C-alpha positions in Angstrom: 6.6 12.4 1.0 4.3 15.4 1.5 5.3 16.5 -2.0 4.4 13.1 -3.4 0.9 13.5 -1.8 0.5 16.8 -3.6 1.6 15.3 -6.9 -1.0 12.5 -6.5 -3.7 15.1 -5.9 -2.7 17.1 -9.0 -2.7 13.9 -11.1 -6.1 13.0 -9.9 -7.5 16.4 -10.9 -5.8 16.2 -14.3 -7.5 12.8 -15.0 -11.0 14.3 -14.8 -10.8 15.5 -18.4 -9.4 12.2 -19.8 -12.1 9.7 -19.3 -12.8 7.3 -22.2 -16.4 7.4 -23.6 -18.6 4.5 -22.5 -18.9 1.8 -25.2 -22.3 1.2 -26.7 -22.0 -2.5 -27.3 -23.8 -4.3 -24.4 -21.1 -6.8 -23.8 -18.3 -4.2 -23.9 -20.4 -1.9 -21.7 -20.8 -4.7 -19.1 -17.1 -5.3 -19.0 -16.5 -1.5 -18.8 -18.8 -1.2 -15.8 -17.3 -4.2 -14.1 -13.8 -3.0 -14.4 -14.8 0.6 -13.5 -11.9 1.8 -15.6 -13.1 4.8 -17.6 -9.5 6.0 -18.0 -8.2 2.7 -19.4 -6.4 4.1 -22.4 -4.5 6.6 -20.2 -4.0 4.0 -17.5 -2.5 1.6 -19.9 0.0 4.2 -21.1 1.0 4.9 -17.5 1.3 1.1 -16.9 3.6 0.8 -19.9 5.7 3.8 -18.7 5.9 2.4 -15.2 6.9 -1.1 -16.3 9.6 0.3 -18.6 11.1 2.4 -15.9 10.9 -0.5 -13.4 12.6 -2.8 -15.9 15.7 -0.6 -16.1 15.8 0.9 -12.6 13.8 -0.6 -9.7 13.9 -4.2 -10.7 17.8 -4.4 -11.2 18.3 -2.6 -7.9 15.9 -5.0 -6.2 17.7 -8.0 -7.7 21.1 -6.7 -6.5 19.5 -6.1 -3.1 18.3 -9.7 -2.9 21.7 -11.0 -4.0 23.7 -8.8 -1.5 21.4 -8.9 1.5 20.6 -12.2 3.3 17.0 -13.1 3.7 16.9 -12.7 7.5 18.3 -9.1 7.2 15.7 -8.3 4.5 13.0 -9.7 6.8 14.3 -7.5 9.7 14.2 -4.4 7.4 10.6 -5.4 6.4 9.6 -5.6 10.1 11.1 -2.2 10.7 9.3 -0.6 7.8 6.0 -2.2 8.9 6.5 -1.0 12.5 7.3 2.5 11.4 3.9 2.5 9.6 1.9 1.3 12.6 0.9 4.9 13.6 -0.8 5.3 10.3 -2.6 2.0 10.8 -3.6 3.1 14.3 -5.1 6.4 13.2 -7.0 4.7 10.4 -8.3 2.1 12.8 -9.6 4.9 15.0 -11.1 6.6 12.0 -12.9 3.4 11.0 -14.4 3.2 14.5 -12.6 -0.1 15.4 -11.1 0.4 18.9 -10.0 -3.2 19.2 -8.0 -3.0 16.0 -6.6 0.4 17.1 -5.5 -1.2 20.4 -3.8 -4.0 18.5 -1.9 -1.6 16.2 -0.9 0.6 19.2 0.3 -2.5 21.1 2.3 -3.6 18.1 4.1 -0.3 17.8 4.9 -0.1 21.5 6.1 -3.7 21.8 8.1 -3.8 18.6 9.8 -0.4 19.2 11.0 -1.6 22.6 11.3 -5.3 22.9 11.6 -5.6 19.1 14.7 -3.3 19.0 13.2 -0.5 17.0 10.9 -2.8 15.0 13.6 -5.1 13.5 12.0 -8.1 15.3 8.3 -8.6 15.2 7.9 -9.6 18.9 4.3 -8.4 18.9 3.2 -11.1 16.5 4.4 -13.7 19.1 2.7 -11.8 21.9 -0.7 -12.2 20.2 -0.8 -9.0 18.1 -0.4 -10.0 14.4 -0.2 -7.2 11.8 -3.3 -6.1 10.0 -3.5 -3.6 7.1 -5.4 -0.4 7.1 -5.0 2.9 5.3 -7.0 6.0 4.6 -8.5 4.6 1.4 -9.9 1.7 3.4 -11.1 4.0 6.1 -13.0 6.0 3.5 -14.5 2.7 2.2 -15.8 1.9 5.7 -17.5 5.3 5.6 -19.4 4.1 2.5 -17.4 6.1 0.0 -17.1 4.2 -3.3 -13.7 3.6 -4.8 -14.4 5.7 -7.9 -12.6 5.0 -11.2 -9.6 2.7 -11.3 -6.3 4.5 -11.8 -2.8 3.4 -12.5 -0.5 6.1 -11.1 2.9 6.4 -12.8 5.7 4.9 -10.7 3.2 4.1 -7.9 1.0 1.4 -9.4 -2.7 0.5 -9.1 -5.0 2.7 -7.2 -8.4 4.4 -7.5 -9.8 7.9 -7.0 -10.6 7.1 -3.4 -7.3 5.3 -2.7 -5.3 8.1 -4.3 -6.9 10.7 -2.0 -6.4 8.3 0.9 -2.6 8.1 0.0 -2.4 11.8 0.4 -4.2 11.7 3.7 -1.9 8.9 5.0 1.1 11.2 4.3 -0.4 13.7 6.7 -1.0 10.9 9.3 2.6 9.6 9.3 4.6 11.2 12.1 7.8 10.5 10.2 6.9 13.2 7.7 7.1 15.8 10.5 10.7 15.1 11.6 12.6 18.2 12.4 15.7 19.2 10.4 19.0 18.4 11.9 20.4 15.4 13.7 20.2 13.4 10.4 16.5 12.8 10.8 15.6 14.1 7.3 18.2 11.8 5.9 16.8 8.9 7.9 13.3 9.7 6.5 14.5 9.6 2.9 16.5 6.4 3.5 13.5 4.8 5.2 11.3 5.5 2.2 13.8 4.4 -0.3 14.4 1.2 1.6 10.7 0.6 1.7 10.4 0.9 -2.1 13.4 -1.4 -2.7 12.4 -4.0 0.0 8.8 -4.1 -1.3 9.9 -4.6 -4.9 12.3 -7.4 -3.8 9.5 -9.2 -2.0 7.6 -9.5 -5.3 10.4 -10.1 -7.8 9.2 -13.6 -8.8 5.5 -12.8 -8.6 5.8 -9.9 -11.1 8.2 -11.7 -13.4 5.7 -14.7 -13.6 2.8 -12.3 -14.2 4.6 -10.6 -17.0 5.6 -13.9 -18.5 2.3 -15.9 -18.2 -0.6 -13.4 -18.1 -2.4 -12.8 -21.4 -3.1 -9.2 -20.3 -0.9 -8.3 -17.3 -2.6 -4.9 -17.0 -6.1 -6.4 -16.6 -4.8 -9.1 -14.3 -3.2 -6.5 -12.0 -6.4 -4.3 -12.1 -8.6 -7.3 -11.2 -6.4 -8.5 -8.4 -6.1 -5.0 -6.9 -9.8 -4.3 -6.9 -10.6 -7.7 -5.4 -7.9 -7.3 -2.7 -9.1 -3.8 -1.7 -12.7 -5.0 -1.5 -11.7 -7.9 0.7 -9.7 -5.7 3.0 -12.5 -3.2 3.4 -15.0 -6.0 4.1 -12.7 -7.5 6.7 -12.5 -4.2 8.5 -16.3 -3.6 8.4 -16.9 -7.2 9.6 -14.5 -7.0 12.5 -16.8 -6.9 15.5 -14.5 -8.2 18.2 -14.9 -7.0 21.7 -13.0 -3.9 22.6 -10.8 -5.7 25.1 -8.9 -8.9 24.3 -10.2 -12.2 25.6 -7.2 -12.7 27.9 -8.0 -9.4 29.7 -11.3 -10.9 31.0 
């Protein structure tokens, strides 16, 4: 996974020479600025490559996974993957200056790793600690760093200059990328990441199929949805002004 972070960084640098020129037509220029997609021609090529690879590899594997693995088991795997990522969420909550959110994510990790049997059962949710998203891209957003141009990274999907850098930072924050060799831990790390990819794709089989079938421009639809979602997540973190300690503590 550290190698993937390096590849992302190299790809971001290579894009710096590939920006499309700004259109001169006022209407086209307004659309260009709103989408913030100066690399659109290259991004669309990467989108086409990714969807082709997905069609013949990830999607069939995900469909077989859904067919072979019962929903409760898939949900348990999803809970485990989410719990394993809680340390990254915790570090980013700290970086964003949100101690209450950091306390929630730490409590989730402790509760689910113990009472939740290694994270397979989301006990923390029922204990009053629901999951919340955070990553280094969102943390950078809370620091006032703009998203930069939209990017569609091959085999990884929608991103931005800021979020691509954030992805590399998250790899450094994940303790699972520092597992020692031996005792099967490296094998576990690879299996965990592969399961995360397959399980995540399985969760969105119908959504992506419908998008490809119904959207006039799936690329533009994905771009718009991604940008809106990231802005909403960043705003929710900035506007979380809850007291440091939970209400029940008082």
